[in-house]
Amino acid sequence: MIRKYVFGEPFDTEAVVSEIPAETGNLPDGYFEETETEDGHAFSCDLGEKDRLYGLGENVRGINKRGWIYEANCMDDPGHTESKRSLYGAHNFLIVDGKQRFGIFVDAAQKVTFDCGYTKRDKLTVTVSEGGFVLYLLEAQSLRELVREFRSMIGRSYIPPKWAFGYGQSRWGYKCADDIRRVVKEHREKRIPLDAVYMDIDYMERFKDFTVHKERFPDFPAFAEEMKAQHIHLVPIIDAGVKIEEGYPVYEEGVRNGYFCQNEDGTYFVAGVWPGRVHFPDVLNPEARRWFGNWYRVLVEAGIEGFWNDMNEPAIFYSEEYVKKILEKHMPYQTDDEDTQMRKLFELKDLALGLANRRADYRLFYHQCRGQRVRHDRVHNLYGYNMTRAAGEAFERISPDKRILLFSRSSYVGMHRYGGIWMGDNSSWWSHILLNLQMLPSLNMCGFLYTGADLGGFGDDTTEDLMLRWLELGIFTPLMRNHSAIGTREQEFYRFENTDAFRRVIGLRYALLPYLYSEFMKAALTDDLMFMPLAFVYPEDAFAPQAEDQLMVGSGLMIAPVYRQNADGRYVYLPEEMKLYRMRGRDSFETEVLPAGHHYVKAALDEVLVFLRPDHLVPLSDGGCFTDEVDASHLRLLHYIKTSASYELYDDDGLSRDVALAGHLTTITADADGNIRTSGASAPECELI
Ligand code: MIG
């Protein structure tokens, strides 16, 4: 059951696609107490001692969000520490699970605070800052149903091309065609699978969107062709800010047509980002959004099939207006008095440190939307969403038959229909493997299925063991990309001593591709989760909610990656008897049946722990060096059969936009005597292993 309550005059975020009539009365009794506070409209409810809170998408800390205060306030902040209240996205869906079970979606474009038992342990308080909003209240029979209910009202999740489930190598620092050629050559020579190489900002001409540096990529379409011949897809980055430069057509068209965000006086707002002085395309204005989206065509026509959208919180290194103001006021050398100079110098130092991503800067510029002028801070959380929507909508026109890979850094619920997200600038820390794991189900709840973290860590220097352990989680995430920051230790797999271990573990991903693609597609097409907390699958199990470092992946698997340095294994909780496949690769593993309960399970550095539920099958292909090579017509089945087990395999051409379960499912059944039967869309040759 879904109920909708409208407060004030909300800005329509277009997050919700289904028609839900608004209730006329107040919030039902027994849910929330409403108050007006200095920070905005607040509503709170009591939490029982054991109530758990789930959701909120991309955020720090555990799967159960209780005990901390979170903010929906998209920020470019590379410090993903526990102390943070928000990261790049705003995903305002939260579930209360306990004496009562219900979900809320706070559909608000502005800042929202979720005090999840932080101020008072037994109170959940949601505060929406100035402006209208819509509150949806959801109820369902189970946690999983609750998610399905929410997902059905926000529309189907984005589906990328199948090749985007392959491995992608990225690094901020690849500068030219030869850098990329070298990366590809090393992977191919060492037989490390690879499907994509990402192009970070240096491919552009002076960081200008939709340009390619002429000396670094002398014949770009030919280069894209050359890569495609090797089954490599190039994925360039696009930044939000458009460089101010006479003669640059994106800039000139935008200025001519009024497509950039404006200051109060109607002049265009100027921010400083990578290209220097930029304007922000007003992607909330449908006409400007269409125009900006059309620019992606330039690269699509050059042979590009995937993009990542960055800096779209939008990130601001400084706003010109503010810099001018502080320089005028605090310039130390405009006075001869030494004490004053000194004081001004210190003031300037502090001001300089606070230049980037200032809240006050977000109050300086305006959007033009549906005949209204809206100040940015009131719709701040919608910017990255709409930049990515610009691209996603354009791709439906530019590439009507073929899916295009698209993911974004900043997002809001609703954007999940147009693209995925990556988890932003994490660090090469062991704790960030766990953070990666914990964000997966929370993001799935909010509609984001195509996601993954920078494997190995973006900031700081990685180590070989961290890289390998992280990959052991990464092989299960739809987006599987190794990315790192300029200046940090290089972390392509071939840089490490034990290349063989990397080859085997990543080989396992390619073997698992039929399973992972099936589970992804079924989740997308039925509004389900691909990654589930144990508590969602074993609601009666009292310990399951405690197991926050394990996940169910699709119908049959549980994963429990090692995320501590020098560990030779880890404690694993089994809510039921399961069969452990301890895998060193596609062909090298041993199995063991473990009873329900707690176990210390050994896992050497190159071993992946895969747990199978009773009466389940998981198909493995023979793998490949790129996704096109993966053949789903011969499948080896991981199995744990007590009476009989079956699996629903989904497959399609991996490219067409026209997707449906009908006509694409194959049922594979195996009984305890080892008889296997298949029926449906395909007839794969299957064997139990
Ligand atoms: O200010 O393009 O999150 O993945 O490598 C940093 C350079 C800008 C931030 C992205 C990161 C990317 C980097 N970008």
mmCIF file with all atom_site columns, N, CA and C and ligand atoms in Angstrom, residues 76 88 170-173 200-202 237 239 273-274 308 310-311 315 317 409 422 424-425 454 458 481 483-486, ligand 1:
data_model
loop_
_atom_site.group_PDB
_atom_site.id
_atom_site.type_symbol
_atom_site.label_atom_id
_atom_site.label_alt_id
_atom_site.label_comp_id
_atom_site.label_asym_id
_atom_site.label_entity_id
_atom_site.label_seq_id
_atom_site.pdbx_PDB_ins_code
_atom_site.Cartn_x
_atom_site.Cartn_y
_atom_site.Cartn_z
_atom_site.occupancy
_atom_site.B_iso_or_equiv
_atom_site.pdbx_formal_charge
_atom_site.auth_seq_id
_atom_site.auth_comp_id
_atom_site.auth_asym_id
_atom_site.auth_atom_id
_atom_site.pdbx_PDB_model_num
ATOM   1   N N  . ASP A 1 76  ? 30.728 16.765 -3.584  1.00 0.00 ? 76  ASP A N  1
ATOM   2   C CA . ASP A 1 76  ? 31.969 16.206 -4.107  1.00 0.00 ? 76  ASP A CA 1
ATOM   3   C C  . ASP A 1 76  ? 32.943 16.131 -2.942  1.00 0.00 ? 76  ASP A C  1
ATOM   4   N N  . TYR A 1 88  ? 27.850 11.621 -2.728  1.00 0.00 ? 88  TYR A N  1
ATOM   5   C CA . TYR A 1 88  ? 27.503 12.299 -3.990  1.00 0.00 ? 88  TYR A CA 1
ATOM   6   C C  . TYR A 1 88  ? 26.021 12.240 -4.353  1.00 0.00 ? 88  TYR A C  1
ATOM   7   N N  . SER A 1 170 ? 40.826 1.592  -15.714 1.00 0.00 ? 170 SER A N  1
ATOM   8   C CA . SER A 1 170 ? 40.772 3.042  -15.732 1.00 0.00 ? 170 SER A CA 1
ATOM   9   C C  . SER A 1 170 ? 41.917 3.590  -14.903 1.00 0.00 ? 170 SER A C  1
ATOM   10  N N  . ARG A 1 171 ? 42.329 4.780  -15.206 1.00 0.00 ? 171 ARG A N  1
ATOM   11  C CA . ARG A 1 171 ? 43.234 5.509  -14.330 1.00 0.00 ? 171 ARG A CA 1
ATOM   12  C C  . ARG A 1 171 ? 43.239 6.960  -14.779 1.00 0.00 ? 171 ARG A C  1
ATOM   13  N N  . TRP A 1 172 ? 43.157 7.817  -13.796 1.00 0.00 ? 172 TRP A N  1
ATOM   14  C CA . TRP A 1 172 ? 43.304 9.243  -14.073 1.00 0.00 ? 172 TRP A CA 1
ATOM   15  C C  . TRP A 1 172 ? 44.792 9.446  -14.332 1.00 0.00 ? 172 TRP A C  1
ATOM   16  N N  . GLY A 1 173 ? 45.129 9.669  -15.588 1.00 0.00 ? 173 GLY A N  1
ATOM   17  C CA . GLY A 1 173 ? 46.535 9.771  -15.948 1.00 0.00 ? 173 GLY A CA 1
ATOM   18  C C  . GLY A 1 173 ? 46.841 9.160  -17.310 1.00 0.00 ? 173 GLY A C  1
ATOM   19  N N  . ASP A 1 200 ? 39.902 9.295  -18.845 1.00 0.00 ? 200 ASP A N  1
ATOM   20  C CA . ASP A 1 200 ? 39.688 10.372 -17.870 1.00 0.00 ? 200 ASP A CA 1
ATOM   21  C C  . ASP A 1 200 ? 39.973 11.720 -18.549 1.00 0.00 ? 200 ASP A C  1
ATOM   22  N N  . ILE A 1 201 ? 39.834 12.802 -17.800 1.00 0.00 ? 201 ILE A N  1
ATOM   23  C CA . ILE A 1 201 ? 39.801 14.152 -18.386 1.00 0.00 ? 201 ILE A CA 1
ATOM   24  C C  . ILE A 1 201 ? 40.918 14.519 -19.360 1.00 0.00 ? 201 ILE A C  1
ATOM   25  N N  . ASP A 1 202 ? 42.048 13.823 -19.313 1.00 0.00 ? 202 ASP A N  1
ATOM   26  C CA . ASP A 1 202 ? 43.155 14.238 -20.174 1.00 0.00 ? 202 ASP A CA 1
ATOM   27  C C  . ASP A 1 202 ? 42.955 13.964 -21.659 1.00 0.00 ? 202 ASP A C  1
ATOM   28  N N  . ILE A 1 237 ? 35.008 10.238 -20.119 1.00 0.00 ? 237 ILE A N  1
ATOM   29  C CA . ILE A 1 237 ? 34.364 10.985 -19.038 1.00 0.00 ? 237 ILE A CA 1
ATOM   30  C C  . ILE A 1 237 ? 33.774 12.279 -19.617 1.00 0.00 ? 237 ILE A C  1
ATOM   31  N N  . ASP A 1 239 ? 32.410 16.027 -18.025 1.00 0.00 ? 239 ASP A N  1
ATOM   32  C CA . ASP A 1 239 ? 32.260 16.841 -16.815 1.00 0.00 ? 239 ASP A CA 1
ATOM   33  C C  . ASP A 1 239 ? 31.074 17.805 -16.969 1.00 0.00 ? 239 ASP A C  1
ATOM   34  N N  . VAL A 1 273 ? 36.307 25.146 -12.403 1.00 0.00 ? 273 VAL A N  1
ATOM   35  C CA . VAL A 1 273 ? 36.495 23.699 -12.288 1.00 0.00 ? 273 VAL A CA 1
ATOM   36  C C  . VAL A 1 273 ? 37.684 23.324 -13.190 1.00 0.00 ? 273 VAL A C  1
ATOM   37  N N  . TRP A 1 274 ? 37.828 22.083 -13.601 1.00 0.00 ? 274 TRP A N  1
ATOM   38  C CA . TRP A 1 274 ? 39.022 21.674 -14.358 1.00 0.00 ? 274 TRP A CA 1
ATOM   39  C C  . TRP A 1 274 ? 39.337 22.533 -15.575 1.00 0.00 ? 274 TRP A C  1
ATOM   40  N N  . TRP A 1 308 ? 30.946 8.138  -18.697 1.00 0.00 ? 308 TRP A N  1
ATOM   41  C CA . TRP A 1 308 ? 30.737 8.377  -17.260 1.00 0.00 ? 308 TRP A CA 1
ATOM   42  C C  . TRP A 1 308 ? 30.691 9.882  -17.036 1.00 0.00 ? 308 TRP A C  1
ATOM   43  N N  . ASP A 1 310 ? 30.901 13.077 -14.663 1.00 0.00 ? 310 ASP A N  1
ATOM   44  C CA . ASP A 1 310 ? 31.597 13.436 -13.415 1.00 0.00 ? 310 ASP A CA 1
ATOM   45  C C  . ASP A 1 310 ? 31.318 14.892 -13.029 1.00 0.00 ? 310 ASP A C  1
ATOM   46  N N  . MET A 1 311 ? 31.691 15.237 -11.812 1.00 0.00 ? 311 MET A N  1
ATOM   47  C CA . MET A 1 311 ? 31.675 16.613 -11.297 1.00 0.00 ? 311 MET A CA 1
ATOM   48  C C  . MET A 1 311 ? 30.274 17.230 -11.339 1.00 0.00 ? 311 MET A C  1
ATOM   49  N N  . ALA A 1 315 ? 30.259 19.988 -8.737  1.00 0.00 ? 315 ALA A N  1
ATOM   50  C CA . ALA A 1 315 ? 31.437 20.357 -7.961  1.00 0.00 ? 315 ALA A CA 1
ATOM   51  C C  . ALA A 1 315 ? 31.905 21.740 -8.406  1.00 0.00 ? 315 ALA A C  1
ATOM   52  N N  . PHE A 1 317 ? 35.151 24.320 -7.697  1.00 0.00 ? 317 PHE A N  1
ATOM   53  C CA . PHE A 1 317 ? 36.424 24.590 -7.004  1.00 0.00 ? 317 PHE A CA 1
ATOM   54  C C  . PHE A 1 317 ? 36.354 25.964 -6.339  1.00 0.00 ? 317 PHE A C  1
ATOM   55  N N  . ARG A 1 409 ? 28.363 10.252 -11.300 1.00 0.00 ? 409 ARG A N  1
ATOM   56  C CA . ARG A 1 409 ? 28.819 10.322 -9.917  1.00 0.00 ? 409 ARG A CA 1
ATOM   57  C C  . ARG A 1 409 ? 27.679 10.807 -9.031  1.00 0.00 ? 409 ARG A C  1
ATOM   58  N N  . TRP A 1 422 ? 28.836 5.119  -10.130 1.00 0.00 ? 422 TRP A N  1
ATOM   59  C CA . TRP A 1 422 ? 29.954 4.491  -9.434  1.00 0.00 ? 422 TRP A CA 1
ATOM   60  C C  . TRP A 1 422 ? 30.054 5.175  -8.090  1.00 0.00 ? 422 TRP A C  1
ATOM   61  N N  . GLY A 1 424 ? 32.259 6.727  -6.445  1.00 0.00 ? 424 GLY A N  1
ATOM   62  C CA . GLY A 1 424 ? 33.063 7.928  -6.246  1.00 0.00 ? 424 GLY A CA 1
ATOM   63  C C  . GLY A 1 424 ? 34.453 7.671  -5.710  1.00 0.00 ? 424 GLY A C  1
ATOM   64  N N  . ASP A 1 425 ? 35.055 8.742  -5.188  1.00 0.00 ? 425 ASP A N  1
ATOM   65  C CA . ASP A 1 425 ? 36.474 8.722  -4.833  1.00 0.00 ? 425 ASP A CA 1
ATOM   66  C C  . ASP A 1 425 ? 36.741 8.060  -3.485  1.00 0.00 ? 425 ASP A C  1
ATOM   67  N N  . ASP A 1 454 ? 35.401 1.968  -7.200  1.00 0.00 ? 454 ASP A N  1
ATOM   68  C CA . ASP A 1 454 ? 36.733 1.941  -7.805  1.00 0.00 ? 454 ASP A CA 1
ATOM   69  C C  . ASP A 1 454 ? 37.526 0.832  -7.121  1.00 0.00 ? 454 ASP A C  1
ATOM   70  N N  . PHE A 1 458 ? 40.574 4.484  -5.076  1.00 0.00 ? 458 PHE A N  1
ATOM   71  C CA . PHE A 1 458 ? 40.913 5.628  -5.939  1.00 0.00 ? 458 PHE A CA 1
ATOM   72  C C  . PHE A 1 458 ? 42.079 6.421  -5.341  1.00 0.00 ? 458 PHE A C  1
ATOM   73  N N  . ARG A 1 481 ? 35.269 -2.159 -12.209 1.00 0.00 ? 481 ARG A N  1
ATOM   74  C CA . ARG A 1 481 ? 36.240 -1.243 -12.790 1.00 0.00 ? 481 ARG A CA 1
ATOM   75  C C  . ARG A 1 481 ? 37.354 -0.956 -11.802 1.00 0.00 ? 481 ARG A C  1
ATOM   76  N N  . HIS A 1 483 ? 39.997 1.658  -10.889 1.00 0.00 ? 483 HIS A N  1
ATOM   77  C CA . HIS A 1 483 ? 40.269 3.077  -11.178 1.00 0.00 ? 483 HIS A CA 1
ATOM   78  C C  . HIS A 1 483 ? 41.094 3.671  -10.049 1.00 0.00 ? 483 HIS A C  1
ATOM   79  N N  . SER A 1 484 ? 42.004 4.561  -10.399 1.00 0.00 ? 484 SER A N  1
ATOM   80  C CA . SER A 1 484 ? 42.830 5.174  -9.355  1.00 0.00 ? 484 SER A CA 1
ATOM   81  C C  . SER A 1 484 ? 43.207 6.596  -9.742  1.00 0.00 ? 484 SER A C  1
ATOM   82  N N  . ALA A 1 485 ? 43.607 7.334  -8.750  1.00 0.00 ? 485 ALA A N  1
ATOM   83  C CA . ALA A 1 485 ? 43.909 8.756  -8.943  1.00 0.00 ? 485 ALA A CA 1
ATOM   84  C C  . ALA A 1 485 ? 45.337 8.945  -9.428  1.00 0.00 ? 485 ALA A C  1
ATOM   85  N N  . ILE A 1 486 ? 45.528 10.009 -10.145 1.00 0.00 ? 486 ILE A N  1
ATOM   86  C CA . ILE A 1 486 ? 46.852 10.416 -10.602 1.00 0.00 ? 486 ILE A CA 1
ATOM   87  C C  . ILE A 1 486 ? 47.752 10.591 -9.366  1.00 0.00 ? 486 ILE A C  1
HETATM 88  O O1 . MIG B 2 .   ? 38.521 16.515 -9.195  1.00 0.00 ? 1   MIG B O1 1
HETATM 89  O O2 . MIG B 2 .   ? 38.623 13.430 -13.601 1.00 0.00 ? 1   MIG B O2 1
HETATM 90  O O3 . MIG B 2 .   ? 35.544 11.050 -9.092  1.00 0.00 ? 1   MIG B O3 1
HETATM 91  O O4 . MIG B 2 .   ? 37.011 9.358  -10.766 1.00 0.00 ? 1   MIG B O4 1
HETATM 92  O O5 . MIG B 2 .   ? 39.377 10.397 -11.876 1.00 0.00 ? 1   MIG B O5 1
HETATM 93  C C1 . MIG B 2 .   ? 38.643 15.172 -9.537  1.00 0.00 ? 1   MIG B C1 1
HETATM 94  C C2 . MIG B 2 .   ? 39.461 13.230 -12.500 1.00 0.00 ? 1   MIG B C2 1
HETATM 95  C C3 . MIG B 2 .   ? 37.862 14.883 -10.782 1.00 0.00 ? 1   MIG B C3 1
HETATM 96  C C4 . MIG B 2 .   ? 36.802 12.928 -9.853  1.00 0.00 ? 1   MIG B C4 1
HETATM 97  C C5 . MIG B 2 .   ? 36.305 11.557 -10.169 1.00 0.00 ? 1   MIG B C5 1
HETATM 98  C C6 . MIG B 2 .   ? 37.466 10.657 -10.468 1.00 0.00 ? 1   MIG B C6 1
HETATM 99  C C7 . MIG B 2 .   ? 38.252 11.208 -11.640 1.00 0.00 ? 1   MIG B C7 1
HETATM 100 C C8 . MIG B 2 .   ? 38.705 12.633 -11.313 1.00 0.00 ? 1   MIG B C8 1
HETATM 101 N N1 . MIG B 2 .   ? 37.554 13.476 -10.981 1.00 0.00 ? 1   MIG B N1 1
#
